[in-house]
Amino acid sequence: MARRPTIADVAELAGVSRATVSFVLNNRPGVALATQERVRSAAEKLGWTPSRSARALSTGRARAVGLVLAREPELIGTDPFYPAFMAGIESVISETGDGLMLQMSRPGDEVETYRRLAADRRVDGVFLTDLRLDDPRPGLVAELGLPAIAVGGIESDRDLPTVNLDDRPVVRNAVRHLVELGHRNIAYVAGPEEFVHARRRREAWADALAEAGLPRGTSLPGGFTAEGGARATRALLDLPTPPTAIVYGNDLSATAGMAVAQDAGLRLPDDLSVVGFDDVPLASWTSPTLTTCRANPVLWGRAAAQALVEMIEHGTTADVELDPATLVIRGSTGPVPVRGSR
Amino acid sequence: MARRPTIADVAELAGVSRATVSFVLNNRPGVALATQERVRSAAEKLGWTPSRSARALSTGRARAVGLVLAREPELIGTDPFYPAFMAGIESVISETGDGLMLQMSRPGDEVETYRRLAADRRVDGVFLTDLRLDDPRPGLVAELGLPAIAVGGIESDRDLPTVNLDDRPVVRNAVRHLVELGHRNIAYVAGPEEFVHARRRREAWADALAEAGLPRGTSLPGGFTAEGGARATRALLDLPTPPTAIVYGNDLSATAGMAVAQDAGLRLPDDLSVVGFDDVPLASWTSPTLTTCRANPVLWGRAAAQALVEMIEHGTTADVELDPATLVIRGSTGPVPVRGSR
DNA sequence: ACCGCCTTTTAAACCGGTTCAAGTCCCGGT
DNA sequence: ACCGGGACTTGAACCGGTTTAAAAGGCGGT
C-alpha cells in the first residue's frame, strides 16, 4: 500500500509549486486555465485528496459539527426524534463535505462534554437540544466562543440563534378537537418539567382548557417514558372523577397509557380518548390507532444545520420558525362517553 | 477573546523546550519529575489543551471512528438498535478521548460514503453494520486499508474481524416455546433477505420447525417495517389454514401484526400467538404484552468499539462472540387454540 | 530600450503539535 | 585529572496543507 500522495507530489507532476496546487484546489482566481487543467489532471492521476487534518490545522476549521446527546442510556433508543434529526443535519452538511461528530453523555456530564468538544476544536459549532430551564449551556457556549444553535427552546432573552417549532398550536388543536367531541375533563401527562418543550406543551394544554372555558385540568408527570405514562394513567383513572380524555407529552407514554386503560377494562375511544405526541411509526398500528401530533424532525435537522453553518461562516444568523406540527386524528379519540355510562 | 495558548506558550512559561512539553503531555519516560510538575502547572495555568488537528496531522491518527448508517431516512427512527449501539461505542471510545463520526447515507451511496471517509482520513476505522449477502464493503475496506469491524454478520470466509451475536439460538428457543404450547402451524414474517441477520433469523425458525419434526412453515417478507408486517400478517390470516402462531423478524412488524390480527377479530393470545424480536421499550406496553427476543445493543457497541480500537492499534484483533439474546416471555404467546374452535 | 502595469507563479512562513538525533550535565570510577 | 555512561533536555525536521509578499513574465506605450 503506497504512501498516499501529498500536495507536493501533485505539484511536482504538474510542474508547478504547491501554492499553485492549493489555489487550483480551492478554485481561487488568478491561475491560468491551462495550469488549472494540468493540476487537476495530475491530482486525478495520483488520486490525490487533500488531507483533512492538514487543512484543519492551517485553516483552523474542523469542518465538522457536534451533537451532544445527553440522555440516560436506557432512554436513548426510545425517541425517534434524534435519528431523524441527525438525518436532516447530515443532508445539509454532507453537501459541503462536513461531518457530524456525535457525543453521548450522561445528563450530568453534559457541560464537561461541550468543554472538551470546544477545547479540542474538534467541531466548528454545536447544536443545543433538549434545552432546559436555566440551562447552563447557552452561557457556556458563549463563554467558549463556540458557535451554537438552540434547537426547539424558545428563550426570548437569549442571544443564541434558535431554530424553533412552536408546539403550542398543535396541542391547542388537540384539546380543541377533544372539546368538540364533548370532552370537558381532559387530563395531561407531562414530560419532565425541566425541558422547555415539555413544559411548553403542558402550558399549551392548560391554556387551551382555559380558552374553552373549562376548569383547570389535572396534570401528572409521565417523564416521557412508558413506565411513567403508565403510572400517571393509573393515577388518573383512580381519581374520583377520572378524565374522559388524556393528552400525553409523547407517544411512548400515550401508548403505555392506552395499555393501562385497556387493562383496566376501558374501551378506547368509547370510554377514554387518548392523544399522543410525535407520531412514532407504531402510532398507526396500535389498537386503536393513536391520534397524535406530528412534527418533522428531518426538517428540524435541516434547518438547524443550515443555521449552524451560517453561524459558523458569518458569525450570525437569523432565527428560524418552523411550520407547526399537525394533528393526526386516528382512532384513539372519540365522542365523550354519555354521562353516567361508567 | 485571547488567542488560545499553544505548546510554545506552555514551553516558555515553564522554561523548557516544546519537545519537553510534548513528552510530559504524553507521559513519556525520561523527564525529570520536577520538570513534569513545572510543565503541568504551566499548562494548567494557561488552560492549554493540545490541538486535535495538529496532533492528527503529525501522528497521522484522527482519533475518531466512523459509523455509517445506510438506511432509508424514514426507517432510521424505527430501530432502537442504533442509538443504544452508539451509546455502547461512546462509552468505550470516550475513555481515550476519541470521537464518533456519524455518516448517514442512502443505501446506494454507501460505498461512496466509506470512500470519502477513508480518503479524508477523518476516521481511523469504521464499523460495518447491517451486513448483506455479497456486501461490497468488506472488500472495500480491505482495498482502502481501512481498519474495520463487521458487526453481526457471520462471514466465515472473510478475514474481517467480527463481533457477532448469533440470533439463531433464541429464535429456536422461541419456536420451541411455541411448540411446547402446542402450536404446529408456526409462520414467519421475515426482514429483508439481503441482510445477513434477517436471513439468519428466518433460517433458525425453519431449522427449529424441522427439529421439532414439523412440516415446513410459511414465511413471508415483512421488510422489518410496520406496514410490511401488517401486510404479511393479513396474507397469513387469509391462508386456507392460517397459522396459530407467527414469529416476526422484529418488534415493529410484530406489533403491527398484532393490530391487524385484532382488527380481524382474533383474540391474542387465545386465537393467535405472536413473537417479536428486539424488545423495544413499547413491547411491555402493547396489549397483550409482546413475547420477544432481547439482545443487548449497548454491549454490542462496547464490544465492537473495543475490537475496533484494538484493530486500529495493533492491526489485528480476535473475533468476539456475544452472549446470545434471551427470550422474554410475555402475554402474546399462549396455548394453541383447541382444534376447530375457529 | 525602458518603464509601468497586469497576470501568473512561487518561496517561505505558518498552523501546532511529534519525534529523533544530538547535545548537555553530572557523577562515580580509575 | 580524565573518561564513560546514564539521566535529561533540546534543536530542528516533519506532518500536509494555506497564505502572504514578492518575484517573474508578458505586453503595450513612449
XYZ file of C-alpha atoms (C1' of nucleotides) in Angstrom:
744
model
C 0.000 0.000 0.000
C 1.814 3.066 -1.266
C 2.043 6.214 0.766
C -0.804 8.391 -0.127
C 0.088 11.319 -2.380
C 0.537 14.788 -0.951
C 0.158 18.152 -2.480
C 3.884 18.129 -3.205
C 3.520 15.064 -5.414
C 0.783 16.721 -7.374
C 2.814 19.897 -7.685
C 5.792 18.013 -8.997
C 3.806 16.014 -11.505
C 2.081 19.140 -12.750
C 5.337 21.053 -12.786
C 4.114 23.843 -10.553
C 4.527 24.897 -6.939
C 2.491 23.617 -4.036
C 0.903 27.009 -3.680
C -0.480 26.804 -7.167
C -1.967 23.411 -6.499
C -3.599 24.785 -3.410
C -5.023 27.694 -5.373
C -6.469 25.442 -8.002
C -7.949 23.132 -5.436
C -9.767 25.981 -3.754
C -10.571 27.471 -7.105
C -9.125 30.784 -6.368
C -8.935 33.254 -9.231
C -5.604 34.140 -10.758
C -4.480 30.805 -12.071
C -4.166 30.362 -15.832
C -6.708 27.973 -17.253
C -4.075 25.771 -18.791
C -2.349 25.456 -15.442
C -5.599 24.600 -13.713
C -6.125 21.852 -16.200
C -2.658 20.471 -15.685
C -3.017 20.490 -11.928
C -6.395 18.862 -11.977
C -5.342 16.058 -14.195
C -2.226 15.480 -12.118
C -4.352 15.277 -8.992
C -6.705 12.935 -10.708
C -3.929 10.739 -11.946
C -2.426 10.388 -8.490
C -5.783 10.026 -6.850
C -4.982 12.858 -4.541
C -7.373 14.159 -1.923
C -6.296 16.910 0.418
C -5.755 15.740 3.962
C -8.431 16.876 6.370
C -6.085 17.215 9.278
C -3.568 19.290 7.421
C -6.320 21.521 6.234
C -7.893 21.717 9.635
C -4.583 22.732 11.098
C -3.871 25.532 8.726
C -7.376 26.867 8.294
C -8.381 26.423 11.905
C -11.651 24.837 10.887
C -12.540 21.272 11.715
C -15.290 21.064 9.103
C -17.483 19.175 11.469
C -20.369 19.996 13.722
C -21.157 18.429 17.040
C -24.269 16.967 18.535
C -24.332 16.022 22.182
C -26.958 13.567 23.289
C -27.410 13.836 26.994
C -29.914 11.197 27.840
C -29.898 8.279 30.125
C -28.629 5.380 28.041
C -31.843 3.444 28.507
C -33.867 6.330 27.149
C -31.740 6.827 24.084
C -33.494 4.290 21.967
C -36.979 5.390 22.771
C -37.022 8.692 20.991
C -37.400 8.657 17.244
C -36.594 12.330 17.146
C -32.835 12.082 17.154
C -32.213 9.675 14.332
C -34.443 11.688 12.047
C -32.969 14.932 13.275
C -29.492 13.654 12.540
C -30.543 12.568 9.095
C -31.684 16.122 8.476
C -28.379 17.525 9.670
C -26.445 15.145 7.503
C -28.373 16.029 4.401
C -27.160 19.605 4.766
C -23.604 19.242 5.937
C -22.645 16.404 3.666
C -23.130 18.729 0.741
C -20.087 20.667 1.759
C -18.213 17.589 2.858
C -18.589 18.355 6.513
C -19.065 15.727 9.150
C -21.200 15.127 12.185
C -19.456 14.355 15.431
C -21.670 12.591 17.893
C -21.072 12.639 21.600
C -23.199 10.937 24.159
C -23.023 11.841 27.778
C -24.833 11.323 30.989
C -27.082 14.313 31.648
C -24.733 15.453 34.395
C -21.538 15.393 32.361
C -23.002 17.472 29.632
C -21.113 20.653 30.332
C -17.863 18.758 30.524
C -18.599 17.191 27.159
C -19.142 20.526 25.487
C -15.985 21.866 27.046
C -13.953 19.053 25.669
C -15.514 19.382 22.272
C -14.580 23.048 22.249
C -11.119 22.610 23.736
C -10.253 20.001 21.145
C -11.560 22.225 18.392
C -12.980 19.062 17.006
C -16.071 20.799 15.782
C -16.792 24.244 14.451
C -20.132 24.505 16.152
C -22.706 22.598 18.121
C -26.417 22.031 18.439
C -28.083 22.515 21.755
C -31.094 20.255 22.049
C -33.402 19.354 24.880
C -32.979 22.779 26.377
C -33.895 23.066 29.985
C -34.918 25.911 32.163
C -31.822 27.616 33.491
C -29.768 25.607 31.089
C -26.059 26.247 31.613
C -25.213 25.575 28.002
C -26.151 28.865 26.341
C -23.835 30.634 28.752
C -21.202 28.013 28.274
C -21.001 28.223 24.507
C -20.903 31.992 24.757
C -18.005 31.756 27.172
C -16.220 29.270 24.944
C -16.848 31.300 21.834
C -18.342 28.221 20.243
C -20.931 28.817 17.536
C -24.156 27.161 18.559
C -27.789 26.854 17.612
C -30.546 26.318 20.127
C -32.971 23.726 18.888
C -36.540 23.886 19.998
C -36.140 26.001 23.070
C -37.660 29.419 22.844
C -35.674 31.725 25.040
C -36.544 35.231 24.141
C -33.849 36.806 26.264
C -31.046 34.653 24.912
C -28.815 35.951 22.186
C -28.437 32.445 20.874
C -29.796 31.828 17.391
C -32.733 29.498 17.627
C -34.472 27.021 15.385
C -37.827 26.725 16.873
C -41.032 24.874 16.361
C -43.860 26.065 18.455
C -45.636 23.032 19.840
C -48.366 25.100 21.367
C -50.703 25.485 18.404
C -50.932 21.781 17.769
C -51.514 20.965 21.415
C -54.245 23.568 21.490
C -55.703 21.984 18.387
C -55.652 18.619 20.048
C -57.504 19.956 23.054
C -59.969 21.788 20.825
C -60.552 18.566 18.943
C -61.381 16.836 22.221
C -63.620 19.671 23.328
C -65.514 19.437 20.083
C -66.036 15.779 20.816
C -67.688 16.853 24.010
C -64.888 16.242 26.487
C -64.781 18.540 29.452
C -62.470 16.645 31.773
C -59.192 16.475 29.879
C -56.073 15.462 31.790
C -52.449 15.786 30.832
C -49.467 13.508 31.281
C -46.393 15.664 31.052
C -42.735 15.185 30.217
C -40.001 16.280 32.602
C -40.715 19.849 33.600
C -37.106 20.925 33.241
C -37.329 20.575 29.493
C -38.504 23.723 27.847
C -40.511 21.855 25.238
C -42.145 19.558 27.768
C -43.261 22.450 29.874
C -44.430 24.371 26.853
C -46.664 21.566 25.726
C -48.201 21.285 29.143
C -48.808 25.014 29.280
C -50.459 24.899 25.892
C -52.805 22.230 27.174
C -53.652 24.352 30.200
C -54.164 27.444 28.058
C -56.439 25.573 25.689
C -58.608 24.430 28.557
C -58.900 27.998 29.735
C -59.716 29.197 26.233
C -62.507 26.658 26.071
C -63.852 27.973 29.322
C -63.106 24.752 31.134
C -61.806 24.461 34.681
C -58.193 23.667 35.307
C -57.421 20.069 34.489
C -55.207 17.539 36.188
C -51.620 17.179 35.032
C -49.298 14.432 36.182
C -45.674 13.791 35.349
C -45.036 10.967 32.912
C -41.347 11.565 32.295
C -41.719 10.870 28.570
C -41.297 7.184 29.404
C -43.600 4.212 29.041
C -43.436 3.420 32.736
C -44.127 6.999 33.696
C -47.030 7.207 31.308
C -48.485 4.009 32.701
C -48.145 5.176 36.275
C -49.701 8.544 35.574
C -52.548 6.930 33.714
C -53.321 4.604 36.574
C -53.366 7.540 38.950
C -55.679 9.496 36.673
C -58.096 6.618 36.327
C -58.186 6.242 40.085
C -59.346 9.800 40.572
C -62.844 10.304 42.000
C -63.779 11.864 38.695
C -61.478 10.310 36.145
C -60.843 12.243 32.953
C -62.649 11.248 29.775
C -59.631 12.203 27.710
C -55.897 12.289 28.339
C -53.314 14.213 26.373
C -49.777 12.849 26.663
C -46.420 14.554 26.260
C -45.289 11.902 23.814
C -46.416 8.753 22.052
C -44.402 6.464 24.253
C -46.284 7.374 27.391
C -49.543 7.577 25.461
C -49.186 4.035 24.213
C -48.372 2.761 27.661
C -51.348 4.706 28.937
C -53.639 3.056 26.426
C -52.450 -0.347 27.570
C -53.136 0.540 31.184
C -56.593 1.835 30.387
C -57.464 -1.249 28.407
C -56.180 -3.482 31.152
C -58.490 -1.587 33.484
C -61.339 -2.681 31.264
C -61.895 0.566 29.436
C -62.734 0.506 25.760
C -60.928 3.083 23.658
C -62.055 5.504 22.454
C -65.544 4.827 23.824
C -64.631 5.183 27.482
C -61.455 7.187 27.149
C -59.866 9.289 24.429
C -56.100 9.481 24.111
C -53.803 11.870 22.264
C -50.056 11.421 21.888
C -47.216 13.467 20.543
C -44.550 12.571 17.953
C -46.326 10.214 15.601
C -43.909 7.347 16.028
C -44.079 4.665 13.341
C -46.097 2.414 15.590
C -48.764 5.021 16.242
C -50.676 3.866 13.187
C -50.557 0.292 14.441
C -51.732 0.370 17.977
C -55.307 -0.565 18.616
C -56.984 1.707 18.471
C -54.642 3.704 16.261
C -53.219 6.699 18.039
C -54.374 10.255 17.491
C -51.214 12.288 17.824
C -49.244 15.397 16.879
C -46.758 15.129 14.100
C -43.738 17.336 13.587
C -40.995 16.809 11.073
C -37.669 16.151 12.754
C -35.854 15.831 9.458
C -36.775 19.400 8.629
C -35.656 20.464 12.078
C -32.328 18.905 11.383
C -32.028 20.595 8.017
C -32.964 23.988 9.373
C -30.713 23.667 12.385
C -27.778 22.594 10.245
C -28.293 25.423 7.785
C -28.438 27.900 10.616
C -25.332 26.494 12.233
C -23.359 26.559 9.014
C -24.328 30.160 8.502
C -23.450 30.918 12.088
C -20.029 29.382 11.647
C -19.368 31.185 8.419
C -20.790 34.588 9.144
C -20.882 34.714 12.887
C -24.571 35.379 12.901
C -27.813 34.004 11.593
C -31.499 34.652 11.773
C -33.820 32.681 13.989
C -35.927 30.142 12.173
C -39.500 29.345 12.963
C -40.613 26.040 11.544
C -44.050 25.102 10.358
C -46.059 23.957 13.344
C -46.788 20.332 13.933
C -50.073 18.963 12.710
C -52.722 16.965 14.468
C -53.175 13.490 13.076
C -56.606 12.246 14.024
C -56.864 8.488 14.284
C -58.841 6.018 16.285
C -57.934 6.788 19.873
C -60.130 9.844 20.122
C -63.913 9.759 20.032
C -67.031 11.342 21.468
C -67.193 11.721 25.201
C -68.986 8.798 26.879
C -72.573 9.611 27.727
C -72.796 10.862 31.267
C -73.095 8.127 33.808
C -72.296 5.338 31.387
C -69.455 4.299 33.651
C -11.170 36.509 23.464
C -7.460 35.831 23.611
C -5.772 33.513 21.171
C -5.747 30.092 22.625
C -2.369 29.025 24.042
C -0.105 26.722 22.100
C 2.534 24.342 23.204
C 5.098 27.091 22.690
C 3.416 29.297 25.266
C 3.473 26.483 27.773
C 7.098 25.757 26.977
C 8.063 29.358 27.501
C 6.197 29.713 30.761
C 7.715 26.500 32.066
C 11.131 27.459 30.793
C 11.598 24.313 28.729
C 11.507 23.356 25.083
C 8.386 22.409 23.162
C 9.700 18.888 22.902
C 9.759 18.548 26.646
C 6.203 19.778 26.935
C 5.158 17.241 24.380
C 6.928 14.488 26.275
C 5.252 15.408 29.507
C 1.886 15.592 27.878
C 2.209 12.112 26.507
C 3.813 10.973 29.722
C 6.830 9.579 28.132
C 9.586 8.403 30.452
C 12.789 10.363 30.720
C 11.557 13.663 32.016
C 12.602 14.730 35.494
C 9.774 14.821 37.958
C 10.380 18.433 38.847
C 10.182 19.359 35.173
C 6.997 17.438 34.719
C 5.494 19.328 37.576
C 6.561 22.659 36.172
C 5.170 21.851 32.754
C 1.894 20.608 34.088
C 1.275 23.617 36.221
C 2.200 25.916 33.355
C -0.275 24.102 31.133
C -2.896 24.314 33.806
C -2.291 27.992 34.372
C -2.673 28.781 30.698
C -5.563 26.427 30.285
C -3.778 24.699 27.499
C -5.177 21.703 25.646
C -3.315 20.223 22.727
C -4.946 20.881 19.392
C -6.567 17.858 17.856
C -5.804 18.884 14.322
C -2.159 19.491 14.963
C -1.909 16.182 16.648
C -3.837 14.436 13.954
C -1.513 15.891 11.358
C 1.685 14.821 12.980
C 0.600 11.471 14.293
C -1.480 10.544 11.304
C -4.316 9.441 13.526
C -7.686 11.138 13.537
C -8.671 9.703 16.910
C -12.152 9.081 15.711
C -14.092 6.132 14.461
C -16.806 6.151 11.863
C -20.262 4.703 11.740
C -22.201 4.771 8.517
C -25.941 4.417 8.738
C -27.273 3.351 5.417
C -30.984 3.254 5.858
C -33.842 4.921 4.186
C -34.429 8.110 6.140
C -37.940 7.065 7.068
C -36.659 3.856 8.593
C -33.962 5.473 10.672
C -36.168 6.305 13.586
C -37.792 2.927 13.855
C -34.853 0.916 15.015
C -33.821 1.225 18.632
C -30.684 -0.705 17.883
C -28.558 2.144 16.657
C -28.946 4.658 19.429
C -28.104 2.016 22.003
C -25.303 0.672 19.865
C -23.827 4.134 19.566
C -24.096 4.639 23.293
C -22.050 1.488 23.717
C -19.427 2.705 21.279
C -19.210 6.043 23.004
C -18.721 4.518 26.401
C -15.552 2.881 25.130
C -14.012 5.492 22.902
C -14.687 8.451 25.113
C -12.344 6.950 27.665
C -9.429 7.649 25.399
C -10.856 10.923 24.202
C -11.755 9.589 20.812
C -14.805 10.657 18.903
C -17.560 9.098 16.890
C -18.124 10.380 13.401
C -21.576 9.648 12.126
C -22.413 9.493 8.469
C -25.796 8.770 7.059
C -26.264 7.740 3.518
C -28.847 6.329 1.222
C -28.313 2.594 0.888
C -26.989 3.091 -2.630
C -24.374 5.716 -1.798
C -22.867 3.648 0.920
C -19.669 2.712 -0.845
C -19.090 6.308 -1.807
C -19.510 7.356 1.796
C -16.895 4.926 3.022
C -14.543 6.014 0.303
C -14.828 9.601 1.332
C -14.392 8.765 4.969
C -11.208 6.924 4.119
C -9.893 9.483 1.654
C -10.343 12.265 4.157
C -8.645 10.199 6.833
C -11.319 11.559 9.068
C -11.561 8.342 10.976
C -9.106 5.662 11.941
C -11.553 2.851 11.441
C -15.161 2.027 10.749
C -17.939 -0.280 11.795
C -19.751 -2.292 9.182
C -23.303 -2.928 10.270
C -26.328 -4.374 8.552
C -24.134 -6.637 6.502
C -25.709 -8.014 3.405
C -25.051 -11.033 1.296
C -22.389 -10.173 -1.242
C -21.744 -6.981 0.610
C -19.179 -4.852 -1.219
C -17.910 -3.251 1.970
C -15.578 -5.919 3.329
C -13.707 -5.845 0.044
C -13.788 -2.083 0.005
C -12.244 -1.544 3.398
C -9.581 -4.092 2.575
C -8.792 -2.206 -0.616
C -8.709 1.090 1.236
C -6.604 -0.297 4.047
C -9.174 0.984 6.479
C -9.432 -0.875 9.775
C -12.945 -2.205 10.158
C -15.081 -4.443 12.296
C -18.008 -6.410 10.954
C -20.923 -6.185 13.316
C -23.388 -9.015 13.467
C -22.695 -10.611 10.145
C -21.128 -14.010 10.317
C -18.984 -14.466 7.280
C -16.709 -17.368 7.892
C -14.635 -16.826 4.776
C -13.966 -13.174 5.426
C -10.762 -12.063 7.020
C -12.586 -9.194 8.654
C -12.701 -9.232 12.449
C -16.241 -9.779 13.546
C -18.323 -9.003 16.583
C -21.110 -11.416 16.360
C -24.230 -12.354 18.187
C -25.837 -15.492 16.998
C -29.559 -14.901 16.773
C -30.281 -18.482 15.979
C -30.435 -19.977 19.451
C -33.004 -17.514 20.694
C -35.172 -17.910 17.626
C -35.023 -21.633 18.069
C -35.993 -21.140 21.694
C -38.933 -19.056 20.646
C -40.133 -21.716 18.270
C -39.593 -24.400 20.885
C -41.629 -22.327 23.330
C -44.463 -22.220 20.827
C -44.194 -25.910 20.114
C -44.437 -26.625 23.816
C -47.600 -24.588 23.859
C -48.942 -26.987 21.288
C -48.506 -24.944 18.128
C -47.796 -26.891 14.988
C -48.503 -24.269 12.361
C -45.979 -21.549 13.026
C -45.437 -18.939 10.350
C -42.632 -16.412 9.952
C -42.588 -12.789 8.876
C -39.082 -12.045 7.729
C -36.899 -8.997 7.335
C -35.215 -8.129 4.049
C -33.432 -11.212 2.815
C -30.330 -9.337 1.788
C -29.444 -8.714 5.402
C -27.378 -11.469 6.859
C -29.061 -11.225 10.222
C -32.565 -11.191 8.779
C -31.888 -14.275 6.769
C -30.226 -15.979 9.662
C -33.224 -15.498 11.890
C -35.523 -16.905 9.291
C -33.307 -19.918 8.787
C -33.247 -20.516 12.519
C -37.041 -20.561 12.505
C -37.059 -23.055 9.658
C -34.460 -25.218 11.365
C -36.380 -25.211 14.614
C -39.505 -26.384 12.844
C -37.535 -29.214 11.314
C -36.001 -30.100 14.683
C -39.476 -30.312 16.129
C -40.463 -32.646 13.368
C -42.922 -30.177 11.926
C -43.538 -29.604 8.219
C -42.066 -26.550 6.550
C -43.872 -23.412 7.593
C -44.900 -20.381 5.648
C -42.568 -17.397 5.552
C -43.499 -14.031 4.116
C -41.435 -10.889 3.774
C -42.213 -8.141 6.261
C -39.320 -5.832 5.489
C -38.761 -5.051 9.185
C -41.422 -2.374 8.824
C -44.831 -1.911 10.383
C -46.545 -1.794 7.020
C -44.738 -4.892 5.825
C -45.582 -6.738 8.997
C -49.210 -5.791 8.664
C -49.390 -6.884 5.047
C -47.704 -10.189 5.722
C -49.983 -10.836 8.666
C -53.109 -10.214 6.599
C -51.833 -12.604 3.975
C -51.096 -15.274 6.574
C -54.520 -14.952 8.156
C -56.118 -15.291 4.752
C -54.469 -18.646 4.131
C -56.746 -21.674 3.923
C -55.091 -22.957 7.064
C -53.919 -19.878 8.896
C -51.055 -20.290 11.370
C -51.798 -20.412 15.081
C -48.549 -18.613 15.841
C -46.400 -16.125 13.987
C -42.774 -15.279 14.637
C -41.677 -11.884 13.373
C -38.275 -10.590 12.360
C -38.624 -7.616 14.663
C -40.953 -5.986 17.148
C -42.088 -3.324 14.765
C -43.665 -5.740 12.352
C -44.870 -7.924 15.215
C -46.749 -5.053 16.784
C -48.321 -4.114 13.508
C -49.201 -7.749 13.016
C -50.930 -7.880 16.376
C -53.021 -4.873 15.428
C -54.034 -6.496 12.163
C -54.983 -9.729 13.886
C -57.031 -7.933 16.489
C -58.757 -5.899 13.826
C -59.630 -9.185 12.163
C -61.409 -10.153 15.336
C -58.825 -12.514 16.750
C -58.132 -12.525 20.448
C -54.483 -12.681 21.412
C -53.032 -14.972 22.538
C -56.136 -17.181 22.552
C -56.557 -17.319 18.800
C -53.044 -16.393 17.739
C -49.646 -16.295 19.396
C -47.090 -13.686 18.389
C -43.358 -13.422 18.963
C -41.260 -10.387 18.113
C -37.571 -9.569 18.111
C -35.703 -6.657 19.740
C -37.678 -5.958 22.885
C -38.376 -2.340 22.089
C -39.475 -0.210 25.044
C -43.074 -0.443 23.976
C -43.085 -4.222 23.877
C -44.049 -4.339 27.541
C -46.931 -1.995 26.855
C -48.804 -3.405 23.965
C -51.877 -5.405 24.745
C -51.250 -8.149 25.131
C -47.645 -7.525 26.056
C -45.245 -8.837 23.471
C -43.208 -12.005 23.837
C -39.945 -11.206 22.161
C -36.211 -11.787 21.903
C -33.920 -9.423 23.689
C -30.307 -8.724 22.829
C -28.150 -6.015 24.340
C -27.151 -3.446 21.740
C -25.151 -1.429 24.242
C -22.880 -4.409 24.783
C -22.607 -4.840 21.036
C -21.439 -1.305 20.809
C -18.912 -1.750 23.577
C -17.530 -4.942 22.124
C -17.387 -3.556 18.613
C -15.622 -0.429 19.785
C -13.100 -2.355 21.816
C -12.383 -4.584 18.868
C -12.020 -1.640 16.528
C -9.671 0.204 18.856
C -7.522 -2.876 19.117
C -7.648 -3.310 15.377
C -6.503 0.256 14.882
C -3.717 -0.043 17.378
C -2.405 -3.495 16.674
C -3.640 -4.181 13.198
C -5.438 -7.284 14.302
C -7.978 -8.463 16.823
C -9.826 -11.567 17.798
C -13.406 -12.202 16.818
C -15.911 -11.693 19.578
C -18.943 -13.805 20.171
C -21.509 -12.137 22.362
C -23.885 -13.778 24.763
C -26.936 -14.867 22.827
C -30.180 -12.993 23.059
C -32.748 -14.203 25.528
C -36.398 -14.997 25.086
C -38.702 -12.719 27.059
C -41.997 -14.432 27.515
C -44.928 -12.093 27.934
C -48.596 -12.111 27.134
C -48.695 -12.523 23.373
C -47.960 -16.228 23.398
C -50.309 -18.832 24.762
C -51.588 -22.353 24.255
C -52.701 -23.291 20.784
C -56.451 -22.828 20.271
C -58.382 -26.067 20.576
C -58.842 -27.634 17.188
C -61.786 -26.328 15.283
C -62.519 -23.520 17.672
C -62.288 -21.097 14.785
C 15.450 50.377 -24.966
C 12.955 51.395 -20.912
C 9.015 51.673 -17.936
C 4.849 50.688 -15.641
C 1.265 47.532 -15.036
C -1.205 43.418 -15.011
C -1.293 38.466 -14.804
C 0.638 34.368 -13.174
C 3.670 31.882 -10.222
C 6.445 30.890 -6.282
C 9.392 30.885 -1.975
C 8.825 30.821 2.556
C 6.414 31.372 6.749
C 2.814 29.425 9.342
C -0.733 26.304 11.678
C 0.563 23.311 16.471
C 1.853 19.534 17.515
C 5.539 14.880 17.451
C 9.948 12.749 17.216
C 14.711 11.691 16.551
C 19.449 12.573 16.788
C 22.388 15.092 19.181
C 23.549 17.609 22.808
C 24.472 18.995 27.984
C 25.124 17.790 32.868
C 26.521 15.376 36.472
C 28.590 11.608 38.836
C 31.251 7.809 40.001
C 35.299 5.019 38.674
C 40.345 4.739 37.677
C 42.714 14.930 36.042
C 40.239 12.245 32.734
C 36.776 9.175 30.851
C 32.425 6.585 30.205
C 27.759 6.497 30.769
C 23.163 7.397 32.360
C 19.635 10.941 33.022
C 17.576 14.922 30.997
C 16.864 18.277 27.569
C 16.654 20.380 23.195
C 17.205 21.979 18.143
C 15.392 21.010 14.079
C 12.950 18.364 10.821
C 8.468 16.796 9.750
C 3.268 16.060 9.114
C 0.402 18.380 4.619
C -1.837 21.755 3.766
C -2.823 27.588 3.352
C -1.447 32.231 2.683
C 1.194 36.391 2.031
C 4.534 39.096 -0.011
C 7.337 39.312 -3.611
C 9.337 37.705 -7.990
C 8.876 36.619 -12.766
C 6.990 37.103 -17.229
C 4.495 39.418 -20.896
C 2.893 43.440 -23.209
C 1.675 47.870 -24.906
C 3.123 52.720 -24.719
C 6.641 56.308 -25.185
